[in-house]
Amino acid sequence: MTYRLQLHGGFTLDAARELVPYLAALGVTDCYCSPVFRAAPGSMHGYDVSRHTEINPEIGGEAAFADFSSALQREHLGLMLDFVPNHMGIDPETNNWWRDVLENGPSSPFAQYFDIDWDPLKPELKDRVLLPILGDQYGDTLERGLLTVAFAHGALVLHYGDHVLPLNPRKTPLVLGHDLGPLESALGGDSPALREFLSILTALRNLPAYTRRDADEILERQREKEVARERLARLAESDPAVREHIAGAVAALNGRPGDPASFDRLHDLLEQQPYRLASWRTAADEINYRRFFDINQLAGLRVEDRRVFDEIHRLVLALVASGQITGLRLDHIDGLFDPAAYLQRLNAGAATLASARCAPRIAIVVEKILSGAERLPDWPVAGTTGYTFLNDVNGVFVDRRHAQQMRRIYARFIGRTESFAHVMYECKRLIVSTALSSEFQVLVHAINRLSEAHRRSRDFTAGSIGRALREVVACFPVYRTYVTGGTVTAGDAATVAAAIADARRRNPAMESSIFDFLQSVLLPSIGDGGSDAEPLAAARLDVAMRFQQYTAPVQAKGIEDTAFYRYHPLVSLNEVGGDPRRFGRTVTEFHEANRERLRCWRGEMLATATHDTKRGEDARARINVLSELPGAWQAAVQRWHRGNAANRTRLSSGYAPDTNDEYLFYQALVGAWPTTRADGDQLDDALVERMAAFMHKAIKEAKTHSSWITPNDEYESAVQRFVWRTLAGAAAAGFVRDVQGFIDAIAPSAMVASLAQLVLKIASPGVADFYQGTELWDLSLVDPDNRRPVDFTQRRDWLADIEPLLAACSDAHASATERSGSADRVETLVHAWPDGKIKLFVTAVGIRARRAEPSLFLDGHYEPLSVEGIATRHVIAFLRSHADSAMIAIVPRLAAKLSPHRLPLGDEVWGDTRLVLPPAAGRLTFDDLFTGRRIAADTDGTGRATIPVGRILTACPVALLRASPATREGSPGTH
C-alpha cells in the first residue's frame, strides 16, 4: 500500500520523517512522495524540476532526505518517488543547463538537452530561443525602462522583474567598450589596468559565435568566456576607475523612459542574444521549444539522447543503488519521444543496480491515461498510476438506468442539447488553434516538406495540410500511438484509421486524398508506393513520432482541462481518464476489469484520489448519489436556480453565470459541502472562498466566457459576486438551509458509497494507493484545493484513540461477548460518521490486513460471488484466495435507492438477499475484520452454502470476511 505525500517548502522532508511512525501504524508499506529534486523557487509540487542531480534544498536537501530514508527503513517501509523525465523547469537562476543555453545558444553543450527547434518557421528565430516572459509588448516594455542591464560577477546580465538573464559574452564589448576616452585619461595609456581591460574586451570579441556547432569551438567558447569573466571580475574589484567606467557604460546603455531613442543601443544588444524576448501572448504561435502542455516555464527534454538520460538519472539511480528508493512513478510518460525505449533503458539500469546489491528490482509505474477500450502497451512496468481503477470503481456507484434522465435534466436547465463527443471535438480544435498552435505549425511545416518530396503529394499546400491535420488531431480517440519504426501494430493502425475516418466524416468537402497522405505519414511503414519512398522513411518516422508527442497534450488540455469544464450532466464522471459518455459501470464490468488487472498488471496502483483528480474521492461519491435520485436533484436545482436569480448579473452577452456554469456550481457545492452541519444559516468563510476559487478556475478552463490567456474580467467578477451573494449574502440563509437539507438526505448514502469504494480498493488486485489525508473524508475540489495542508496531528491522535478497537476486532480468540462489544463500538462509529473516524477505522483495518497477507491480495485468485434475492443489484462481492488464506469483500452499491431513509444495515433492509459461496468456501467460518463478529454460512440439503447479506452487514455497511484460522487450517483451497 502506498501513501502519497506532497512535499514543498511548507511540508518538508523533516515533516515527512515525523509522519513515518504514523504511516507504519496505519499499515502503509510504502511512502510515495512527489518529486524531491531541485525545483523552481517556491514550487508547491516539484514538477518544475530544475536540477535532477540535487535534492531540493527547499524541502531539506540531501541530509534531510537521508534522515527521511533512514526513518522509513527503520519502520520497514519502502519509498516510491515521483520522477519527471519529460521536462524541466527553466528558471535560469536554478537551472544551470537552461541558463547556459540562453547565454550560448546552439553553441551551448546543453543545447541538445532540450527539445528546441533552432531553425523554425519564423526566420528571426533562427538559432534563437523565444522567451515569452514579458507582460506586455516588447517595445513598450523596453521603452518603459523595465529591461535593464547590470554588471555582476564579471559579466553583464539582464533584469526584468524577478527574471535575471545572461547576456551573450561576445557582445559585452559593445557595452563596456563604449566611450573609453574618460577611462584612458583616468588610467593613462601605459596603465596595466587599462591594458588588462582592453585585453579582456579583445578576448570576448574573439570568442566563437554562439551559432557555431563545432565541438572544438564550443569547448573554446566555454573555456575562454569563463577566463574572461574571472579576469574582469578581479579587475573591477581591484580598480575603482574600471569599476566606475563599467557602471557608467551600463547606465548609458539602459536608456531613459520618455526618450525612445535612448533605448536604441539596448535594443541592438538584445537583438544579438541567443534568445528573443517577447510578450507571453506570443507563445501559442511562435514558441520554438517543446513545453509541458502549454506551460512556458517547463521545457521538454530530449531524454531519448543517451547523454540526457544519463545526466537526469544519475542521482535517482544512485538512490536506487543505495536501496533508498524501492519504486518509481514516472510522470507524463506520453510526453516522451519513445516511451518504450526509455522504459527499456531505465529498467536495464535499475536491474543492473538491483543485481549488484542482490536486492529486488524496483517497482515502476507510469502515469498513462487509457481511453475507452485502450490497453496499456506491453511495457516493462508494474502498471499505471491508478486512474483506470479510479474510473472502474467510481462507475459502479453511478446508476446507469438514469443516464438519459440525467442528461435531459441537464439539457433543460442549460437550454440546449449537445453530445460530449461534439464538445470534446470542439475543445480539441480550440486547443490546436490556440494554446498549442505553435507546436501544430511546426508539424504542418514538417509534413508539408514531406509532401513536396513526392510527385503524388506535392500539390497539397501547407494550408490544406493544416486544415486536415487539425481535424485528425481533434478526432484522435486516445492520447497517442506508439509508432517507432518497423511494423506498425494493429492497435496503432486502427487508432489512426479511426481518427482519419472520423475526420473525413466531419469534413466531406475536404479533398479525400489528403487524408490518405496523412495516414501514410502517421503510419510510416505503410508506404505510398512511390519509387522514392525509401529515402523519406527516416523523415516520415521522425514526423510520425513527433506527432505522437503532440496528440497527448492536446487530448489532456482539450478534454481534462476544457471539455470537462463545459459538459456537466454528472461531474463525478468528469475525471482524469474518464469518459462522461460511459454513464456508470455494471458490476460484471468491474469484476472483468479486476480479473484483467490480476492477469496482466497485478502491480498496478489502485487510486481513488490523487494530486491531479478533479475532485476528492468522497466528493465524487456524493455527487454519484444524484444519479440515483434524478427527480429530487431536478427539483432542488430548479428551486435553487429560481431562488438565486437575483444573484446573477445581466451583461451585454447574457447572464453571468450562464446556466451551464451555474449547474456546475451546484454540483460542486453538493460535493464539497461539509459533513458537519453548518453553524445556523452561516457557512464557514473557508468554504465560500474555496467555491469562489473553484469557479474562478472552472470558467477559465472552460474557455467559453473567459480564459487564462484572454481574461474576461466582467464575467469573472459577476461569477464571484454570484458565489458570495448565494452563500454569504444578505439573503443567503434560505439557500444555505435548503442545501443543508438536501445534503442531510443524501450524505448517509454517499458515506456508504465512500466506504464501499474504499473496501473495493483495498481488496482488489493491485497496489492500493492513498492520497494524503484521505483516511478522513475527502471533500476537496480540483487543485489547488486538494493540496491544502493536512491536519496530521488530528489523524495521529484519532488513530491512537481507535487502536484498542482495532486490536479487539482483530483478536481471533475473542469471546462471543467481546466480539459483540466490538461490533457495538463500530456501529457507534458508523452512526457518528460525519467526524470521519469510521473511514479512518476502515482504512486502518483494511490496509493492515493487506500488510499481514500480501500474497493474498497481490497474487490471490479473484472470484466474483453471486448474489440472490430482492437487492441483488445493490451488492458487490468477491472472494480472494491464496494457499490456505481466503477473504471475502462485500459492499453495498446505490444505497440511496435501496434504503433511502436509513443505513443499509440488517435484515429489514436486505430481506432475502443472500451471498452464494463456492463449495470450498462454504465449509469455512469467517471473521468480519470490521466488527470482529464470527459468521458462518448456511448450507441446504444439497450442500449449497449461502450467507444472508443482512447477517453480514449488521453493524457496519461494508465487510471484509477473513476465513477463521480455526476452520481454514488444513482446509482445501477455494479454487
PDB file of C-alpha atoms in Angstrom, residues 204-383:
ATOM      1  CA  LEU A 204      35.500  38.474 -25.621  1.00  0.00           C
ATOM      2  CA  ARG A 205      35.259  39.801 -29.202  1.00  0.00           C
ATOM      3  CA  ASN A 206      37.245  36.797 -30.396  1.00  0.00           C
ATOM      4  CA  LEU A 207      35.000  34.201 -28.798  1.00  0.00           C
ATOM      5  CA  PRO A 208      33.446  31.808 -31.316  1.00  0.00           C
ATOM      6  CA  ALA A 209      29.931  32.963 -32.238  1.00  0.00           C
ATOM      7  CA  TYR A 210      27.048  31.373 -30.397  1.00  0.00           C
ATOM      8  CA  THR A 211      25.840  29.904 -33.684  1.00  0.00           C
ATOM      9  CA  ARG A 212      28.929  27.677 -34.008  1.00  0.00           C
ATOM     10  CA  ARG A 213      28.347  23.969 -33.515  1.00  0.00           C
ATOM     11  CA  ASP A 214      31.836  22.564 -33.972  1.00  0.00           C
ATOM     12  CA  ALA A 215      32.850  20.657 -30.833  1.00  0.00           C
ATOM     13  CA  ASP A 216      36.254  22.331 -30.578  1.00  0.00           C
ATOM     14  CA  GLU A 217      34.738  25.805 -30.966  1.00  0.00           C
ATOM     15  CA  ILE A 218      32.085  25.030 -28.355  1.00  0.00           C
ATOM     16  CA  LEU A 219      34.826  23.985 -25.949  1.00  0.00           C
ATOM     17  CA  GLU A 220      36.860  27.094 -26.760  1.00  0.00           C
ATOM     18  CA  ARG A 221      33.886  29.399 -26.174  1.00  0.00           C
ATOM     19  CA  GLN A 222      33.082  27.738 -22.874  1.00  0.00           C
ATOM     20  CA  ARG A 223      36.665  27.945 -21.662  1.00  0.00           C
ATOM     21  CA  GLU A 224      37.561  31.437 -22.820  1.00  0.00           C
ATOM     22  CA  LYS A 225      34.377  33.156 -21.710  1.00  0.00           C
ATOM     23  CA  GLU A 226      34.906  31.881 -18.192  1.00  0.00           C
ATOM     24  CA  VAL A 227      38.533  33.004 -18.189  1.00  0.00           C
ATOM     25  CA  ALA A 228      37.469  36.466 -19.378  1.00  0.00           C
ATOM     26  CA  ARG A 229      34.693  36.592 -16.766  1.00  0.00           C
ATOM     27  CA  GLU A 230      37.104  35.794 -13.956  1.00  0.00           C
ATOM     28  CA  ARG A 231      39.632  38.344 -15.189  1.00  0.00           C
ATOM     29  CA  LEU A 232      37.015  41.073 -15.489  1.00  0.00           C
ATOM     30  CA  ALA A 233      35.618  40.337 -12.026  1.00  0.00           C
ATOM     31  CA  ARG A 234      39.064  40.622 -10.461  1.00  0.00           C
ATOM     32  CA  LEU A 235      39.859  43.816 -12.343  1.00  0.00           C
ATOM     33  CA  ALA A 236      36.577  45.512 -11.456  1.00  0.00           C
ATOM     34  CA  GLU A 237      37.021  44.618  -7.812  1.00  0.00           C
ATOM     35  CA  SER A 238      40.591  45.884  -7.636  1.00  0.00           C
ATOM     36  CA  ASP A 239      40.453  49.051  -9.754  1.00  0.00           C
ATOM     37  CA  PRO A 240      37.978  51.860  -8.891  1.00  0.00           C
ATOM     38  CA  ALA A 241      38.385  53.566 -12.281  1.00  0.00           C
ATOM     39  CA  VAL A 242      37.457  50.425 -14.184  1.00  0.00           C
ATOM     40  CA  ARG A 243      34.564  49.851 -11.825  1.00  0.00           C
ATOM     41  CA  GLU A 244      33.336  53.401 -12.382  1.00  0.00           C
ATOM     42  CA  HIS A 245      33.637  53.051 -16.157  1.00  0.00           C
ATOM     43  CA  ILE A 246      31.621  49.863 -16.165  1.00  0.00           C
ATOM     44  CA  ALA A 247      28.876  51.470 -14.061  1.00  0.00           C
ATOM     45  CA  GLY A 248      28.733  54.463 -16.383  1.00  0.00           C
ATOM     46  CA  ALA A 249      28.679  52.332 -19.532  1.00  0.00           C
ATOM     47  CA  VAL A 250      25.812  50.242 -18.160  1.00  0.00           C
ATOM     48  CA  ALA A 251      23.869  53.337 -17.097  1.00  0.00           C
ATOM     49  CA  ALA A 252      24.276  54.913 -20.540  1.00  0.00           C
ATOM     50  CA  LEU A 253      23.016  51.719 -22.164  1.00  0.00           C
ATOM     51  CA  ASN A 254      19.841  51.369 -20.118  1.00  0.00           C
ATOM     52  CA  GLY A 255      18.105  54.408 -21.575  1.00  0.00           C
ATOM     53  CA  ARG A 256      15.634  56.888 -20.142  1.00  0.00           C
ATOM     54  CA  PRO A 257      11.857  56.373 -20.048  1.00  0.00           C
ATOM     55  CA  GLY A 258      10.198  59.060 -22.135  1.00  0.00           C
ATOM     56  CA  ASP A 259      13.125  59.153 -24.593  1.00  0.00           C
ATOM     57  CA  PRO A 260      12.604  56.226 -27.015  1.00  0.00           C
ATOM     58  CA  ALA A 261      15.828  56.899 -28.907  1.00  0.00           C
ATOM     59  CA  SER A 262      17.854  56.374 -25.726  1.00  0.00           C
ATOM     60  CA  PHE A 263      16.944  52.678 -25.844  1.00  0.00           C
ATOM     61  CA  ASP A 264      18.315  52.034 -29.344  1.00  0.00           C
ATOM     62  CA  ARG A 265      21.649  50.661 -28.161  1.00  0.00           C
ATOM     63  CA  LEU A 266      19.987  48.379 -25.611  1.00  0.00           C
ATOM     64  CA  HIS A 267      17.620  47.134 -28.291  1.00  0.00           C
ATOM     65  CA  ASP A 268      20.555  46.422 -30.617  1.00  0.00           C
ATOM     66  CA  LEU A 269      22.269  44.462 -27.846  1.00  0.00           C
ATOM     67  CA  LEU A 270      19.148  42.403 -27.111  1.00  0.00           C
ATOM     68  CA  GLU A 271      18.712  41.596 -30.789  1.00  0.00           C
ATOM     69  CA  GLN A 272      22.142  39.913 -30.721  1.00  0.00           C
ATOM     70  CA  GLN A 273      21.288  37.479 -27.943  1.00  0.00           C
ATOM     71  CA  PRO A 274      20.645  33.729 -28.364  1.00  0.00           C
ATOM     72  CA  TYR A 275      17.096  34.429 -27.229  1.00  0.00           C
ATOM     73  CA  ARG A 276      14.317  36.762 -28.338  1.00  0.00           C
ATOM     74  CA  LEU A 277      12.277  38.465 -25.644  1.00  0.00           C
ATOM     75  CA  ALA A 278       8.561  38.590 -26.329  1.00  0.00           C
ATOM     76  CA  SER A 279       5.163  39.057 -24.747  1.00  0.00           C
ATOM     77  CA  TRP A 280       3.791  35.930 -23.098  1.00  0.00           C
ATOM     78  CA  ARG A 281       0.926  36.059 -25.594  1.00  0.00           C
ATOM     79  CA  THR A 282       3.261  35.138 -28.469  1.00  0.00           C
ATOM     80  CA  ALA A 283       3.972  31.699 -27.022  1.00  0.00           C
ATOM     81  CA  ALA A 284       0.982  29.960 -28.559  1.00  0.00           C
ATOM     82  CA  ASP A 285       2.016  30.959 -32.089  1.00  0.00           C
ATOM     83  CA  GLU A 286       5.795  31.247 -32.101  1.00  0.00           C
ATOM     84  CA  ILE A 287       7.425  29.367 -29.235  1.00  0.00           C
ATOM     85  CA  ASN A 288      10.149  27.097 -30.581  1.00  0.00           C
ATOM     86  CA  TYR A 289      10.825  24.755 -27.696  1.00  0.00           C
ATOM     87  CA  ARG A 290       8.584  21.870 -26.742  1.00  0.00           C
ATOM     88  CA  ARG A 291       6.782  22.552 -23.490  1.00  0.00           C
ATOM     89  CA  PHE A 292       4.904  20.507 -20.936  1.00  0.00           C
ATOM     90  CA  PHE A 293       1.428  21.141 -22.320  1.00  0.00           C
ATOM     91  CA  ASP A 294       1.221  24.939 -22.733  1.00  0.00           C
ATOM     92  CA  ILE A 295       3.308  25.913 -19.713  1.00  0.00           C
ATOM     93  CA  ASN A 296       6.099  28.189 -20.924  1.00  0.00           C
ATOM     94  CA  GLN A 297       8.138  27.646 -17.759  1.00  0.00           C
ATOM     95  CA  LEU A 298       8.509  23.904 -18.444  1.00  0.00           C
ATOM     96  CA  ALA A 299      10.739  22.930 -21.383  1.00  0.00           C
ATOM     97  CA  GLY A 300      10.744  19.453 -22.910  1.00  0.00           C
ATOM     98  CA  LEU A 301      13.837  17.282 -22.529  1.00  0.00           C
ATOM     99  CA  ARG A 302      15.335  15.051 -25.216  1.00  0.00           C
ATOM    100  CA  VAL A 303      15.605  12.100 -22.868  1.00  0.00           C
ATOM    101  CA  GLU A 304      15.962   9.840 -25.910  1.00  0.00           C
ATOM    102  CA  ASP A 305      19.528  11.202 -26.125  1.00  0.00           C
ATOM    103  CA  ARG A 306      21.754   8.902 -24.052  1.00  0.00           C
ATOM    104  CA  ARG A 307      23.688  11.844 -22.595  1.00  0.00           C
ATOM    105  CA  VAL A 308      20.494  13.465 -21.359  1.00  0.00           C
ATOM    106  CA  PHE A 309      19.194  10.186 -19.978  1.00  0.00           C
ATOM    107  CA  ASP A 310      22.413   9.561 -18.062  1.00  0.00           C
ATOM    108  CA  GLU A 311      22.530  13.081 -16.636  1.00  0.00           C
ATOM    109  CA  ILE A 312      18.970  13.279 -15.351  1.00  0.00           C
ATOM    110  CA  HIS A 313      19.023   9.731 -13.954  1.00  0.00           C
ATOM    111  CA  ARG A 314      22.416   9.849 -12.281  1.00  0.00           C
ATOM    112  CA  LEU A 315      21.129  10.720  -8.809  1.00  0.00           C
ATOM    113  CA  VAL A 316      17.890   8.771  -8.910  1.00  0.00           C
ATOM    114  CA  LEU A 317      19.711   5.599  -9.955  1.00  0.00           C
ATOM    115  CA  ALA A 318      22.285   6.200  -7.242  1.00  0.00           C
ATOM    116  CA  LEU A 319      19.415   6.290  -4.744  1.00  0.00           C
ATOM    117  CA  VAL A 320      18.134   3.042  -6.232  1.00  0.00           C
ATOM    118  CA  ALA A 321      21.603   1.526  -5.888  1.00  0.00           C
ATOM    119  CA  SER A 322      21.752   2.548  -2.232  1.00  0.00           C
ATOM    120  CA  GLY A 323      18.398   0.920  -1.522  1.00  0.00           C
ATOM    121  CA  GLN A 324      16.780   4.204  -0.544  1.00  0.00           C
ATOM    122  CA  ILE A 325      14.249   4.022  -3.380  1.00  0.00           C
ATOM    123  CA  THR A 326      12.058   0.972  -3.896  1.00  0.00           C
ATOM    124  CA  GLY A 327       9.751   2.327  -6.585  1.00  0.00           C
ATOM    125  CA  LEU A 328       9.386   5.000  -9.244  1.00  0.00           C
ATOM    126  CA  ARG A 329       6.280   6.718 -10.517  1.00  0.00           C
ATOM    127  CA  LEU A 330       7.070   8.164 -13.966  1.00  0.00           C
ATOM    128  CA  ASP A 331       5.283  11.399 -14.752  1.00  0.00           C
ATOM    129  CA  HIS A 332       3.708  12.071 -18.179  1.00  0.00           C
ATOM    130  CA  ILE A 333       5.149   9.055 -19.980  1.00  0.00           C
ATOM    131  CA  ASP A 334       3.247  10.024 -23.132  1.00  0.00           C
ATOM    132  CA  GLY A 335       5.341  13.174 -23.474  1.00  0.00           C
ATOM    133  CA  LEU A 336       8.436  11.149 -24.351  1.00  0.00           C
ATOM    134  CA  PHE A 337       9.627  10.677 -27.920  1.00  0.00           C
ATOM    135  CA  ASP A 338       9.845   6.890 -27.493  1.00  0.00           C
ATOM    136  CA  PRO A 339       8.341   5.692 -24.183  1.00  0.00           C
ATOM    137  CA  ALA A 340       9.111   2.016 -24.803  1.00  0.00           C
ATOM    138  CA  ALA A 341      12.793   2.640 -25.484  1.00  0.00           C
ATOM    139  CA  TYR A 342      13.029   4.899 -22.441  1.00  0.00           C
ATOM    140  CA  LEU A 343      11.469   2.283 -20.180  1.00  0.00           C
ATOM    141  CA  GLN A 344      13.749  -0.440 -21.503  1.00  0.00           C
ATOM    142  CA  ARG A 345      16.803   1.721 -20.802  1.00  0.00           C
ATOM    143  CA  LEU A 346      15.563   2.648 -17.325  1.00  0.00           C
ATOM    144  CA  ASN A 347      14.737  -0.943 -16.461  1.00  0.00           C
ATOM    145  CA  ALA A 348      18.110  -2.127 -17.657  1.00  0.00           C
ATOM    146  CA  GLY A 349      19.864   0.408 -15.444  1.00  0.00           C
ATOM    147  CA  ALA A 350      17.711  -0.366 -12.416  1.00  0.00           C
ATOM    148  CA  ALA A 351      18.022  -4.136 -12.914  1.00  0.00           C
ATOM    149  CA  THR A 352      21.798  -3.919 -13.097  1.00  0.00           C
ATOM    150  CA  LEU A 353      21.894  -1.991  -9.832  1.00  0.00           C
ATOM    151  CA  ALA A 354      19.491  -4.404  -8.134  1.00  0.00           C
ATOM    152  CA  SER A 355      21.568  -7.371  -9.259  1.00  0.00           C
ATOM    153  CA  ALA A 356      24.757  -5.750  -7.989  1.00  0.00           C
ATOM    154  CA  ARG A 357      23.350  -5.429  -4.473  1.00  0.00           C
ATOM    155  CA  CYS A 358      21.330  -8.681  -4.560  1.00  0.00           C
ATOM    156  CA  ALA A 359      18.092  -6.777  -3.993  1.00  0.00           C
ATOM    157  CA  PRO A 360      14.622  -6.954  -5.564  1.00  0.00           C
ATOM    158  CA  ARG A 361      14.031  -4.859  -8.650  1.00  0.00           C
ATOM    159  CA  ILE A 362      12.233  -1.606  -8.029  1.00  0.00           C
ATOM    160  CA  ALA A 363       8.580  -1.243  -8.945  1.00  0.00           C
ATOM    161  CA  ILE A 364       7.933   1.159 -11.830  1.00  0.00           C
ATOM    162  CA  VAL A 365       4.515   2.588 -12.602  1.00  0.00           C
ATOM    163  CA  VAL A 366       3.656   5.043 -15.348  1.00  0.00           C
ATOM    164  CA  GLU A 367       1.242   7.948 -15.453  1.00  0.00           C
ATOM    165  CA  LYS A 368      -0.549   6.688 -18.534  1.00  0.00           C
ATOM    166  CA  ILE A 369      -4.162   7.682 -19.196  1.00  0.00           C
ATOM    167  CA  LEU A 370      -6.064   4.960 -21.037  1.00  0.00           C
ATOM    168  CA  SER A 371      -9.101   5.939 -23.111  1.00  0.00           C
ATOM    169  CA  GLY A 372     -12.088   3.734 -23.780  1.00  0.00           C
ATOM    170  CA  ALA A 373     -11.058   0.144 -24.514  1.00  0.00           C
ATOM    171  CA  GLU A 374      -7.389   1.100 -24.855  1.00  0.00           C
ATOM    172  CA  ARG A 375      -4.911  -1.248 -23.161  1.00  0.00           C
ATOM    173  CA  LEU A 376      -1.540  -0.439 -21.650  1.00  0.00           C
ATOM    174  CA  PRO A 377       1.241  -1.306 -24.127  1.00  0.00           C
ATOM    175  CA  ASP A 378       3.467  -4.246 -23.303  1.00  0.00           C
ATOM    176  CA  TRP A 379       5.973  -2.166 -21.372  1.00  0.00           C
ATOM    177  CA  PRO A 380       8.360  -3.383 -18.649  1.00  0.00           C
ATOM    178  CA  VAL A 381       6.362  -1.762 -15.836  1.00  0.00           C
ATOM    179  CA  ALA A 382       4.113  -2.850 -12.992  1.00  0.00           C
ATOM    180  CA  GLY A 383       1.169  -0.895 -14.401  1.00  0.00           C
TER     181      GLY A 383
END
